[in-house]
């Protein structure tokens, strides 16, 4: 993971007639052999960025280097990258083998070598034996494997995948997430994937660039992205989160306190380095909140002793419940009037019976759970 | 996922390679000939084979004389009647094809399309054979007549007089029937494609909400198939208005349509400028119909929003 | 589709209702009865087309012995073949142009392109007559050059149909396939040959069949462009029908109907019954 295989430098893309840039001054490095994911809502510029790497879109300004070479004058058919398209774009009039062999034929690889490489690629994606089938005799998942094999057989330096799993059903998608990761380990090729699905990104990626409105909002590993989001957009887009506005009342190297009108007093066991009295946001994940019958929480809090009295505590009434099998989600109206979402694992079969609609509850969270966001 | 259109300026060479041949053909062998006809319509005969374009409007003036105007109006009336009959006959046929089973549908469509592909002249001739003095249509009518006559004897009435074959051909009835025969497939195909696109659950929803089949047909199916009906009407009306062969072969002396008058100017009367003016009046009528339809279409779109 | 099906009829199975079937049946009878009678009576051993007198091939022999009829048939087929080849080329180019590019006055070009389809045949025929007279188009050329005027007229009204068919076929093309080919190293030309052309093929076949039948079918426009030595089959049949109805015409017509059926069968073979249904 030493060399950046792709260096993107100040890339901007404007479409004629559009007031905003689709991609706005993006710079990032993608390392050789990593599984890199571009994550963001539709229209955030992630696909445009991918297509610029592939050469199908020309940047308005900026440079893209692949393996140290400037790609500005290189057309897509001469770039050392291959792409798996969202629609797979499997050629319907060619058999699986002809599809996979198409790039080799163009490159002038013929005879036994071509045959062996096609076989190998089909084995890699577990399609051996289906080489003579036509695409309309394949399932969606199989067609995607053909598209994968067709790209992998070219032994590209980078494999680009545009929303590779979006057309598959939920179960198949989960399976393919693992297979794609496995495959990437096996072949050692750099994968760059575009997706709008955060679960997909978190489960497959080595690193994720979250994009919003043409800019990179945060570039981090999946766990850092989830536990240490850099701003409200990332906190909200990756996973679900409760966001409360507040004022910084205490900020020392080893502790901080925020006064949130909606949530109450929040105490952290680390500093946040913001100006005193600044407007900040507190992000609290639903699974990091403990739910109790009233009164009980105070006792637990007193035993834990990780926050001063009346900090990291809230009370409210359950207004909504969704039983999801493994967990139950509670929508609770706090006494301040704000809503908060809490998730609770159903550890035993009767857990979901503990709390129900209109129950009074109290909540607490640990002092390292809230994330303070300045933007 | 259809990509955006390519701008010709960014692909000048392939664009030029693709565009030049069809455009050249269209200009030289369509626009130029049409242009010459248009110019001729403002000309006059100055000799047996010489026509001078003088910019006169006499040809158009003559075309608005009652003799020609009445033929024009009659052609419109015949075309409208033919279109109406085709619509009434064709709509249930299109419905039947739309709701046929998966297996039968393409074959039924093919059955409608096959006559459409068969030579127009042959089809007209076949119909003429059937409708002649001694044709099967007359024989069938004769058999019914005899049957009726026999029924009268059963109830003790005088039998009818012997059947005399009726003249089915060479009159206006024959022209309308012939045009319906020829143009029916033109109507069915666009109707079918409109009905086929129709979301069937809309019909189910209407039935579910308590409407009967007829009400559903009138309130749901017909309005939603409106664009297809309009397309079918245009596709039938335009060629019926300009029909030459059917009135020529099946019509009598009083069933001349506008195309027959135009033909006469070129092949017999040898008055090309007048024929050119009539041709362009027919084309303008066509344009008016198309404009009317697109107006209707755009208004329907506005209404939908 | 048994007429009396014991399965109960579901609300939307309109085609299984008796009146609907009768209507469909009556319409098909109306469309086919004249044609079938015409074909049957071409084998009738009688001058008159009404009473069945016995089976004979006599009129086919007569039709084949009729030199001007055979010549007209050969002319018609030659014109149809030539018009098809040119129409497919021009129509494919025009279809790709409209599908692919954005250019100034595109809607005007589209409109003009559809004019040969909507302008009444009689007007196009008149225009061709005047055009070739005005151009002093050479007449009396050796075969098949003497057919050039008719062929040109036919191409003019055939190729816009091909353009429409090709364009609507291309509308279903997934542009990512083109990008995928380029991504795998193919050049513009290789992409066209390997990816675009195979997708276009059904449209080209449909367009070719359409051109061929339109050309073979045309009477009015040909009537105005043909000279005394360039009679086509419909023009010949027209003069025969005008002046004398003979079973010979039945025989010749039957041959043409069978040709149409054969062409349809070819189309069926090439595109399947669904494919044909979709092209219209």
PDB file of N, CA, C and O in Angstrom, chain A residues 39-79:
ATOM      1  N   UNK A  39     -18.641   6.829  -1.934  1.00  0.00           N
ATOM      2  CA  UNK A  39     -19.987   6.692  -1.374  1.00  0.00           C
ATOM      3  C   UNK A  39     -20.669   8.057  -1.365  1.00  0.00           C
ATOM      4  O   UNK A  39     -20.041   9.058  -1.042  1.00  0.00           O
ATOM      5  N   UNK A  40     -21.933   8.058  -1.717  1.00  0.00           N
ATOM      6  CA  UNK A  40     -22.661   9.322  -1.636  1.00  0.00           C
ATOM      7  C   UNK A  40     -24.051   9.192  -2.202  1.00  0.00           C
ATOM      8  O   UNK A  40     -24.363   8.199  -2.869  1.00  0.00           O
ATOM      9  N   UNK A  41     -24.891  10.169  -1.930  1.00  0.00           N
ATOM     10  CA  UNK A  41     -26.251  10.127  -2.473  1.00  0.00           C
ATOM     11  C   UNK A  41     -26.218  10.354  -3.977  1.00  0.00           C
ATOM     12  O   UNK A  41     -25.191  10.777  -4.525  1.00  0.00           O
ATOM     13  N   UNK A  42     -27.323  10.067  -4.659  1.00  0.00           N
ATOM     14  CA  UNK A  42     -27.309  10.242  -6.114  1.00  0.00           C
ATOM     15  C   UNK A  42     -27.129  11.721  -6.439  1.00  0.00           C
ATOM     16  O   UNK A  42     -27.635  12.594  -5.741  1.00  0.00           O
ATOM     17  N   UNK A  43     -26.331  11.971  -7.474  1.00  0.00           N
ATOM     18  CA  UNK A  43     -26.068  13.341  -7.880  1.00  0.00           C
ATOM     19  C   UNK A  43     -24.921  13.988  -7.128  1.00  0.00           C
ATOM     20  O   UNK A  43     -24.692  15.181  -7.272  1.00  0.00           O
ATOM     21  N   UNK A  44     -24.165  13.198  -6.331  1.00  0.00           N
ATOM     22  CA  UNK A  44     -23.082  13.805  -5.561  1.00  0.00           C
ATOM     23  C   UNK A  44     -21.800  13.895  -6.365  1.00  0.00           C
ATOM     24  O   UNK A  44     -20.818  14.459  -5.929  1.00  0.00           O
ATOM     25  N   UNK A  45     -21.788  13.305  -7.568  1.00  0.00           N
ATOM     26  CA  UNK A  45     -20.611  13.401  -8.417  1.00  0.00           C
ATOM     27  C   UNK A  45     -19.730  12.176  -8.408  1.00  0.00           C
ATOM     28  O   UNK A  45     -18.720  12.119  -9.101  1.00  0.00           O
ATOM     29  N   UNK A  46     -20.132  11.134  -7.650  1.00  0.00           N
ATOM     30  CA  UNK A  46     -19.270   9.957  -7.536  1.00  0.00           C
ATOM     31  C   UNK A  46     -19.127   9.214  -8.855  1.00  0.00           C
ATOM     32  O   UNK A  46     -18.024   8.807  -9.238  1.00  0.00           O
ATOM     33  N   UNK A  47     -20.257   9.056  -9.580  1.00  0.00           N
ATOM     34  CA  UNK A  47     -20.186   8.344 -10.858  1.00  0.00           C
ATOM     35  C   UNK A  47     -19.417   9.158 -11.893  1.00  0.00           C
ATOM     36  O   UNK A  47     -18.642   8.605 -12.673  1.00  0.00           O
ATOM     37  N   UNK A  48     -19.606  10.482 -11.863  1.00  0.00           N
ATOM     38  CA  UNK A  48     -18.867  11.337 -12.785  1.00  0.00           C
ATOM     39  C   UNK A  48     -17.366  11.179 -12.557  1.00  0.00           C
ATOM     40  O   UNK A  48     -16.586  11.078 -13.509  1.00  0.00           O
ATOM     41  N   UNK A  49     -16.977  11.126 -11.289  1.00  0.00           N
ATOM     42  CA  UNK A  49     -15.560  10.967 -10.967  1.00  0.00           C
ATOM     43  C   UNK A  49     -15.044   9.633 -11.510  1.00  0.00           C
ATOM     44  O   UNK A  49     -13.980   9.574 -12.136  1.00  0.00           O
ATOM     45  N   UNK A  50     -15.835   8.572 -11.309  1.00  0.00           N
ATOM     46  CA  UNK A  50     -15.434   7.248 -11.796  1.00  0.00           C
ATOM     47  C   UNK A  50     -15.299   7.252 -13.313  1.00  0.00           C
ATOM     48  O   UNK A  50     -14.346   6.696 -13.867  1.00  0.00           O
ATOM     49  N   UNK A  51     -16.262   7.896 -13.982  1.00  0.00           N
ATOM     50  CA  UNK A  51     -16.235   7.917 -15.440  1.00  0.00           C
ATOM     51  C   UNK A  51     -15.088   8.769 -15.968  1.00  0.00           C
ATOM     52  O   UNK A  51     -14.625   8.556 -17.086  1.00  0.00           O
ATOM     53  N   UNK A  52     -14.641   9.730 -15.172  1.00  0.00           N
ATOM     54  CA  UNK A  52     -13.466  10.492 -15.590  1.00  0.00           C
ATOM     55  C   UNK A  52     -12.202   9.638 -15.481  1.00  0.00           C
ATOM     56  O   UNK A  52     -11.300   9.752 -16.297  1.00  0.00           O
ATOM     57  N   UNK A  53     -12.160   8.775 -14.442  1.00  0.00           N
ATOM     58  CA  UNK A  53     -11.017   7.867 -14.337  1.00  0.00           C
ATOM     59  C   UNK A  53     -11.008   6.912 -15.530  1.00  0.00           C
ATOM     60  O   UNK A  53      -9.974   6.625 -16.119  1.00  0.00           O
ATOM     61  N   UNK A  54     -12.209   6.431 -15.924  1.00  0.00           N
ATOM     62  CA  UNK A  54     -12.300   5.495 -17.048  1.00  0.00           C
ATOM     63  C   UNK A  54     -12.066   6.196 -18.384  1.00  0.00           C
ATOM     64  O   UNK A  54     -11.723   5.554 -19.370  1.00  0.00           O
ATOM     65  N   UNK A  55     -12.273   7.508 -18.418  1.00  0.00           N
ATOM     66  CA  UNK A  55     -12.039   8.255 -19.653  1.00  0.00           C
ATOM     67  C   UNK A  55     -13.295   8.572 -20.435  1.00  0.00           C
ATOM     68  O   UNK A  55     -13.212   9.093 -21.546  1.00  0.00           O
ATOM     69  N   UNK A  56     -14.485   8.276 -19.878  1.00  0.00           N
ATOM     70  CA  UNK A  56     -15.730   8.549 -20.609  1.00  0.00           C
ATOM     71  C   UNK A  56     -16.203   9.990 -20.422  1.00  0.00           C
ATOM     72  O   UNK A  56     -17.051  10.465 -21.153  1.00  0.00           O
ATOM     73  N   UNK A  57     -15.678  10.649 -19.387  1.00  0.00           N
ATOM     74  CA  UNK A  57     -15.964  12.069 -19.220  1.00  0.00           C
ATOM     75  C   UNK A  57     -14.622  12.782 -19.202  1.00  0.00           C
ATOM     76  O   UNK A  57     -13.633  12.273 -18.650  1.00  0.00           O
ATOM     77  N   UNK A  58     -14.579  13.968 -19.803  1.00  0.00           N
ATOM     78  CA  UNK A  58     -13.343  14.742 -19.827  1.00  0.00           C
ATOM     79  C   UNK A  58     -13.430  15.792 -18.714  1.00  0.00           C
ATOM     80  O   UNK A  58     -14.392  16.557 -18.675  1.00  0.00           O
ATOM     81  N   UNK A  59     -12.439  15.830 -17.801  1.00  0.00           N
ATOM     82  CA  UNK A  59     -12.489  16.834 -16.726  1.00  0.00           C
ATOM     83  C   UNK A  59     -12.430  18.249 -17.295  1.00  0.00           C
ATOM     84  O   UNK A  59     -11.777  18.487 -18.312  1.00  0.00           O
ATOM     85  N   UNK A  60     -13.133  19.174 -16.634  1.00  0.00           N
ATOM     86  CA  UNK A  60     -13.040  20.577 -17.038  1.00  0.00           C
ATOM     87  C   UNK A  60     -11.660  21.117 -16.670  1.00  0.00           C
ATOM     88  O   UNK A  60     -11.047  21.863 -17.430  1.00  0.00           O
ATOM     89  N   UNK A  61     -11.162  20.741 -15.480  1.00  0.00           N
ATOM     90  CA  UNK A  61      -9.791  21.097 -15.116  1.00  0.00           C
ATOM     91  C   UNK A  61      -9.262  20.058 -14.147  1.00  0.00           C
ATOM     92  O   UNK A  61     -10.017  19.274 -13.585  1.00  0.00           O
ATOM     93  N   UNK A  62      -7.939  20.073 -13.953  1.00  0.00           N
ATOM     94  CA  UNK A  62      -7.316  19.116 -13.064  1.00  0.00           C
ATOM     95  C   UNK A  62      -6.695  17.963 -13.828  1.00  0.00           C
ATOM     96  O   UNK A  62      -6.903  17.824 -15.036  1.00  0.00           O
ATOM     97  N   UNK A  63      -5.931  17.132 -13.112  1.00  0.00           N
ATOM     98  CA  UNK A  63      -5.269  16.016 -13.783  1.00  0.00           C
ATOM     99  C   UNK A  63      -5.546  14.709 -13.065  1.00  0.00           C
ATOM    100  O   UNK A  63      -5.785  14.687 -11.855  1.00  0.00           O
ATOM    101  N   UNK A  64      -5.550  13.647 -13.850  1.00  0.00           N
ATOM    102  CA  UNK A  64      -5.659  12.298 -13.300  1.00  0.00           C
ATOM    103  C   UNK A  64      -4.416  11.541 -13.739  1.00  0.00           C
ATOM    104  O   UNK A  64      -4.114  11.485 -14.939  1.00  0.00           O
ATOM    105  N   UNK A  65      -3.691  10.996 -12.763  1.00  0.00           N
ATOM    106  CA  UNK A  65      -2.536  10.166 -13.102  1.00  0.00           C
ATOM    107  C   UNK A  65      -2.870   8.729 -12.756  1.00  0.00           C
ATOM    108  O   UNK A  65      -3.353   8.444 -11.661  1.00  0.00           O
ATOM    109  N   UNK A  66      -2.646   7.828 -13.683  1.00  0.00           N
ATOM    110  CA  UNK A  66      -2.781   6.414 -13.371  1.00  0.00           C
ATOM    111  C   UNK A  66      -1.411   5.788 -13.521  1.00  0.00           C
ATOM    112  O   UNK A  66      -0.789   5.904 -14.582  1.00  0.00           O
ATOM    113  N   UNK A  67      -0.927   5.189 -12.424  1.00  0.00           N
ATOM    114  CA  UNK A  67       0.395   4.596 -12.397  1.00  0.00           C
ATOM    115  C   UNK A  67       1.445   5.632 -12.830  1.00  0.00           C
ATOM    116  O   UNK A  67       2.356   5.334 -13.593  1.00  0.00           O
ATOM    117  N   UNK A  68       1.229   6.858 -12.380  1.00  0.00           N
ATOM    118  CA  UNK A  68       2.196   7.916 -12.642  1.00  0.00           C
ATOM    119  C   UNK A  68       2.078   8.576 -14.001  1.00  0.00           C
ATOM    120  O   UNK A  68       2.795   9.524 -14.307  1.00  0.00           O
ATOM    121  N   UNK A  69       1.143   8.102 -14.829  1.00  0.00           N
ATOM    122  CA  UNK A  69       1.059   8.629 -16.187  1.00  0.00           C
ATOM    123  C   UNK A  69      -0.177   9.521 -16.330  1.00  0.00           C
ATOM    124  O   UNK A  69      -1.265   9.145 -15.900  1.00  0.00           O
ATOM    125  N   UNK A  70       0.013  10.702 -16.919  1.00  0.00           N
ATOM    126  CA  UNK A  70      -1.117  11.624 -17.094  1.00  0.00           C
ATOM    127  C   UNK A  70      -2.087  11.059 -18.122  1.00  0.00           C
ATOM    128  O   UNK A  70      -1.703  10.673 -19.218  1.00  0.00           O
ATOM    129  N   UNK A  71      -3.358  11.024 -17.769  1.00  0.00           N
ATOM    130  CA  UNK A  71      -4.366  10.382 -18.619  1.00  0.00           C
ATOM    131  C   UNK A  71      -5.096  11.375 -19.539  1.00  0.00           C
ATOM    132  O   UNK A  71      -6.011  10.992 -20.257  1.00  0.00           O
ATOM    133  N   UNK A  72      -4.707  12.649 -19.478  1.00  0.00           N
ATOM    134  CA  UNK A  72      -5.485  13.672 -20.193  1.00  0.00           C
ATOM    135  C   UNK A  72      -5.704  13.316 -21.660  1.00  0.00           C
ATOM    136  O   UNK A  72      -6.802  13.470 -22.185  1.00  0.00           O
ATOM    137  N   UNK A  73      -4.663  12.843 -22.330  1.00  0.00           N
ATOM    138  CA  UNK A  73      -4.784  12.615 -23.768  1.00  0.00           C
ATOM    139  C   UNK A  73      -5.049  11.153 -24.108  1.00  0.00           C
ATOM    140  O   UNK A  73      -5.016  10.774 -25.276  1.00  0.00           O
ATOM    141  N   UNK A  74      -5.321  10.336 -23.102  1.00  0.00           N
ATOM    142  CA  UNK A  74      -5.484   8.896 -23.362  1.00  0.00           C
ATOM    143  C   UNK A  74      -6.979   8.567 -23.463  1.00  0.00           C
ATOM    144  O   UNK A  74      -7.727   8.787 -22.518  1.00  0.00           O
ATOM    145  N   UNK A  75      -7.425   8.050 -24.611  1.00  0.00           N
ATOM    146  CA  UNK A  75      -8.837   7.691 -24.747  1.00  0.00           C
ATOM    147  C   UNK A  75      -9.160   6.446 -23.924  1.00  0.00           C
ATOM    148  O   UNK A  75      -8.254   5.693 -23.569  1.00  0.00           O
ATOM    149  N   UNK A  76     -10.447   6.225 -23.630  1.00  0.00           N
ATOM    150  CA  UNK A  76     -10.821   5.102 -22.763  1.00  0.00           C
ATOM    151  C   UNK A  76     -10.292   3.750 -23.239  1.00  0.00           C
ATOM    152  O   UNK A  76      -9.941   2.903 -22.419  1.00  0.00           O
ATOM    153  N   UNK A  77     -10.237   3.574 -24.579  1.00  0.00           N
ATOM    154  CA  UNK A  77      -9.820   2.241 -25.049  1.00  0.00           C
ATOM    155  C   UNK A  77      -8.326   2.007 -24.905  1.00  0.00           C
ATOM    156  O   UNK A  77      -7.841   0.928 -25.224  1.00  0.00           O
ATOM    157  N   UNK A  78      -7.582   3.019 -24.442  1.00  0.00           N
ATOM    158  CA  UNK A  78      -6.140   2.832 -24.250  1.00  0.00           C
ATOM    159  C   UNK A  78      -5.732   2.929 -22.783  1.00  0.00           C
ATOM    160  O   UNK A  78      -4.558   2.926 -22.464  1.00  0.00           O
ATOM    161  N   UNK A  79      -6.712   3.043 -21.876  1.00  0.00           N
ATOM    162  CA  UNK A  79      -6.343   3.218 -20.467  1.00  0.00           C
ATOM    163  C   UNK A  79      -6.169   1.870 -19.779  1.00  0.00           C
ATOM    164  O   UNK A  79      -6.893   0.921 -20.090  1.00  0.00           O
TER     165      UNK A  79
END
